[in-house]
């Protein structure tokens, strides 16, 4: 089984990015297990002084990232940047190298939000993660009226999301 951990950059209850990750978990073909409970909101704010103490939420996330074969990152764009929630999580993982050579797919719930995606790519390249381009998908959820069930049943988006998962799992298998 290929284990994929989804990191959601929004803490909003009605988050479109969280919905996208939940839809991917439901669309995962047999042999691919997508987890959406990474809990980035439980991390303290990054402070290098705390790194030697290895705060339990940080240790737990690091262990789950290391155990995962691949990662999905779904982050909103806030004021032309990546969300602080995602950046905070990434900053905690820089020093422990859990992202090195990790296959990562970027999800985007708003195709006009391209600046944050570019910033995320730059950060991930610096962390030596492996962004798998053919597994990256933008789904125009912002301003639309698709709910999770409609997304999972969508004639175009559902197959595209399934293909993205298969591409990510294939990349993870060639590590
Ligand atoms: C404070 C704030 C700033 C935002 N800035 C941008 C932006 O610069 N570009 C953009 O495309 N969308 C921007 N948005 C729209 C969000 O990306 C959009 O609402 C997205 O759906 C939020 O993600 P979520 O639904 O997962 O919570 C902003 C939203 C907020 C609340």
Short mmCIF file of C-alpha atoms and ligand atoms in Angstrom, two decimals:
data_model
loop_
_atom_site.label_atom_id
_atom_site.label_comp_id
_atom_site.label_asym_id
_atom_site.label_seq_id
_atom_site.Cartn_x
_atom_site.Cartn_y
_atom_site.Cartn_z
CA UNK A 1 0.00 0.00 0.00
CA UNK A 2 1.25 3.49 -0.89
CA UNK A 3 0.66 5.87 2.00
CA UNK A 4 0.07 9.52 1.09
CA UNK A 5 -0.21 12.21 3.76
CA UNK A 6 -2.17 15.36 2.92
CA UNK A 7 -1.07 18.66 4.44
CA UNK A 8 -3.82 21.28 4.49
CA UNK A 9 -2.82 24.93 4.68
CA UNK A 10 -6.21 26.19 5.81
CA UNK A 11 -7.71 25.79 9.28
CA UNK A 12 -11.17 27.00 8.19
CA UNK A 13 -13.99 24.53 8.93
CA UNK A 14 -15.40 25.01 5.41
CA UNK A 15 -11.96 25.04 3.76
CA UNK A 16 -11.97 24.25 0.04
CA UNK A 17 -8.42 22.92 0.34
CA UNK A 18 -9.49 20.51 3.10
CA UNK A 19 -12.45 19.47 0.93
CA UNK A 20 -10.10 18.79 -1.97
CA UNK A 21 -7.93 16.56 0.25
CA UNK A 22 -10.99 14.69 1.59
CA UNK A 23 -12.21 14.15 -1.98
CA UNK A 24 -8.80 12.74 -2.94
CA UNK A 25 -8.96 10.35 0.01
CA UNK A 26 -12.34 9.12 -1.26
CA UNK A 27 -11.11 8.84 -4.86
CA UNK A 28 -7.96 6.90 -3.96
CA UNK A 29 -7.74 3.69 -6.01
CA UNK A 30 -7.06 0.38 -4.25
CA UNK A 31 -3.48 0.26 -2.97
CA UNK A 32 -3.31 4.00 -2.25
CA UNK A 33 -4.17 5.26 1.22
CA UNK A 34 -4.62 9.04 1.60
CA UNK A 35 -4.64 10.43 5.15
CA UNK A 36 -6.01 13.91 5.77
CA UNK A 37 -5.45 14.23 9.52
CA UNK A 38 -1.97 15.81 9.61
CA UNK A 39 -3.22 18.48 12.03
CA UNK A 40 -0.94 21.38 11.08
CA UNK A 41 -2.97 23.64 13.37
CA UNK A 42 -1.57 21.88 16.45
CA UNK A 43 2.03 22.91 15.73
CA UNK A 44 3.57 25.70 17.79
CA UNK A 45 4.91 28.68 15.88
CA UNK A 46 8.34 27.83 14.54
CA UNK A 47 11.14 28.88 16.85
CA UNK A 48 14.63 27.43 16.38
CA UNK A 49 15.14 27.68 20.16
CA UNK A 50 12.42 25.03 20.59
CA UNK A 51 13.95 22.56 18.11
CA UNK A 52 16.15 20.79 20.73
CA UNK A 53 12.99 20.22 22.81
CA UNK A 54 11.27 18.53 19.86
CA UNK A 55 7.69 19.55 20.76
CA UNK A 56 5.36 16.48 20.59
CA UNK A 57 3.18 17.82 17.72
CA UNK A 58 6.36 18.45 15.69
CA UNK A 59 7.75 14.98 16.46
CA UNK A 60 4.41 13.41 15.54
CA UNK A 61 4.20 15.24 12.21
CA UNK A 62 7.82 14.46 11.36
CA UNK A 63 7.23 10.75 12.03
CA UNK A 64 4.14 10.74 9.84
CA UNK A 65 5.97 12.54 7.00
CA UNK A 66 8.86 10.09 7.20
CA UNK A 67 6.44 7.14 7.23
CA UNK A 68 4.49 8.48 4.23
CA UNK A 69 5.57 7.44 0.74
CA UNK A 70 4.45 10.79 -0.67
CA UNK A 71 2.80 14.05 0.35
CA UNK A 72 -0.02 16.20 -0.94
CA UNK A 73 0.05 19.90 -0.08
CA UNK A 74 -3.11 22.00 -0.45
CA UNK A 75 -2.54 25.59 0.56
CA UNK A 76 -4.61 28.70 0.01
CA UNK A 77 -2.96 31.87 -1.23
CA UNK A 78 -3.12 34.67 1.32
CA UNK A 79 -1.95 38.10 0.08
CA UNK A 80 0.17 36.51 -2.65
CA UNK A 81 1.91 34.19 -0.20
CA UNK A 82 1.57 30.64 1.00
CA UNK A 83 -0.53 30.34 4.18
CA UNK A 84 1.31 30.74 7.46
CA UNK A 85 -0.05 27.35 8.50
CA UNK A 86 1.83 25.57 5.71
CA UNK A 87 4.96 27.72 5.92
CA UNK A 88 5.12 27.13 9.67
CA UNK A 89 4.94 23.35 9.16
CA UNK A 90 7.60 23.46 6.43
CA UNK A 91 9.92 25.58 8.57
CA UNK A 92 9.70 22.94 11.34
CA UNK A 93 10.74 20.26 8.82
CA UNK A 94 13.74 22.07 7.28
CA UNK A 95 16.24 21.00 9.94
CA UNK A 96 15.23 17.34 10.14
CA UNK A 97 15.41 16.62 6.41
CA UNK A 98 12.11 14.73 6.40
CA UNK A 99 11.30 16.33 3.03
CA UNK A 100 14.54 15.32 1.32
CA UNK A 101 13.70 13.34 -1.84
CA UNK A 102 10.03 13.09 -0.74
CA UNK A 103 7.62 13.01 -3.69
CA UNK A 104 5.16 15.91 -3.30
CA UNK A 105 2.09 16.91 -5.30
CA UNK A 106 0.65 20.42 -5.04
CA UNK A 107 -3.10 20.90 -5.06
CA UNK A 108 -4.71 24.22 -5.79
CA UNK A 109 -8.36 24.96 -5.09
CA UNK A 110 -8.14 28.29 -6.93
CA UNK A 111 -6.25 28.32 -10.24
CA UNK A 112 -5.79 32.14 -10.08
CA UNK A 113 -3.73 31.63 -6.90
CA UNK A 114 -0.46 31.04 -8.76
CA UNK A 115 1.93 33.17 -6.72
CA UNK A 116 1.62 31.05 -3.58
CA UNK A 117 2.11 27.90 -5.64
CA UNK A 118 5.32 29.32 -7.10
CA UNK A 119 6.54 30.28 -3.62
CA UNK A 120 5.73 26.80 -2.36
CA UNK A 121 7.70 25.25 -5.24
CA UNK A 122 10.70 27.43 -4.39
CA UNK A 123 10.57 26.44 -0.71
CA UNK A 124 10.18 22.74 -1.54
CA UNK A 125 13.12 22.90 -3.97
CA UNK A 126 15.22 24.45 -1.20
CA UNK A 127 14.18 21.57 1.08
CA UNK A 128 15.18 19.06 -1.66
CA UNK A 129 11.67 17.65 -1.98
CA UNK A 130 10.69 16.16 -5.32
CA UNK A 131 7.65 18.00 -6.75
CA UNK A 132 5.93 15.60 -9.15
CA UNK A 133 4.55 17.89 -11.86
CA UNK A 134 2.15 15.41 -13.42
CA UNK A 135 0.59 14.84 -10.00
CA UNK A 136 -0.10 18.56 -9.39
CA UNK A 137 -3.71 19.60 -9.98
CA UNK A 138 -5.67 22.83 -9.89
CA UNK A 139 -9.41 22.46 -9.44
CA UNK A 140 -11.48 25.65 -9.74
CA UNK A 141 -13.42 25.27 -6.49
CA UNK A 142 -13.26 28.93 -5.41
CA UNK A 143 -16.34 30.77 -6.63
CA UNK A 144 -17.92 27.53 -7.79
CA UNK A 145 -20.63 25.63 -6.01
CA UNK A 146 -19.29 22.10 -5.94
CA UNK A 147 -19.58 20.34 -2.61
CA UNK A 148 -17.48 17.32 -1.69
CA UNK A 149 -19.96 14.75 -3.03
CA UNK A 150 -20.29 16.63 -6.33
CA UNK A 151 -16.51 16.85 -6.62
CA UNK A 152 -16.10 13.11 -6.03
CA UNK A 153 -18.71 12.46 -8.76
CA UNK A 154 -17.51 15.15 -11.19
CA UNK A 155 -16.98 13.84 -14.75
CA UNK A 156 -13.76 15.82 -15.31
CA UNK A 157 -12.30 16.59 -11.90
CA UNK A 158 -12.74 13.14 -10.32
CA UNK A 159 -10.74 11.28 -13.00
CA UNK A 160 -8.09 14.03 -13.00
CA UNK A 161 -7.69 13.66 -9.23
CA UNK A 162 -7.48 9.87 -9.52
CA UNK A 163 -4.82 10.22 -12.23
CA UNK A 164 -2.85 12.63 -10.03
CA UNK A 165 -2.85 10.11 -7.18
CA UNK A 166 -1.69 7.32 -9.49
CA UNK A 167 1.11 9.55 -10.86
CA UNK A 168 2.20 10.43 -7.32
CA UNK A 169 2.15 6.79 -6.21
CA UNK A 170 4.11 5.76 -9.30
CA UNK A 171 6.73 8.42 -8.56
CA UNK A 172 6.93 7.21 -4.95
CA UNK A 173 7.48 3.66 -6.17
CA UNK A 174 10.51 4.68 -8.24
CA UNK A 175 12.37 6.24 -5.31
C1 LIG B 1 -6.62 37.08 4.16
C2 LIG B 1 -6.87 36.49 2.80
C3 LIG B 1 -6.05 36.81 1.75
C4 LIG B 1 -6.26 36.25 0.48
N1 LIG B 1 -5.38 36.55 -0.52
C5 LIG B 1 -5.54 35.96 -1.73
C6 LIG B 1 -4.59 36.19 -2.78
O1 LIG B 1 -3.64 36.92 -2.64
N2 LIG B 1 -4.79 35.54 -3.96
C7 LIG B 1 -5.84 34.68 -4.17
O2 LIG B 1 -5.93 34.11 -5.25
N3 LIG B 1 -6.74 34.44 -3.19
C8 LIG B 1 -6.61 35.05 -1.99
N4 LIG B 1 -7.52 34.79 -0.99
C9 LIG B 1 -8.60 33.85 -1.25
C10 LIG B 1 -8.30 32.49 -0.64
O3 LIG B 1 -7.19 31.90 -1.25
C11 LIG B 1 -9.52 31.60 -0.82
O4 LIG B 1 -10.54 32.14 -0.01
C12 LIG B 1 -9.30 30.15 -0.47
O5 LIG B 1 -10.48 29.46 -0.78
C13 LIG B 1 -8.99 29.94 0.98
O6 LIG B 1 -8.72 28.57 1.20
P1 LIG B 1 -9.70 27.61 2.01
O7 LIG B 1 -11.02 27.62 1.31
O8 LIG B 1 -9.05 26.28 1.96
O9 LIG B 1 -9.81 28.15 3.40
C14 LIG B 1 -7.33 35.36 0.27
C15 LIG B 1 -8.18 35.06 1.36
C16 LIG B 1 -7.96 35.59 2.61
C17 LIG B 1 -8.87 35.22 3.75
#
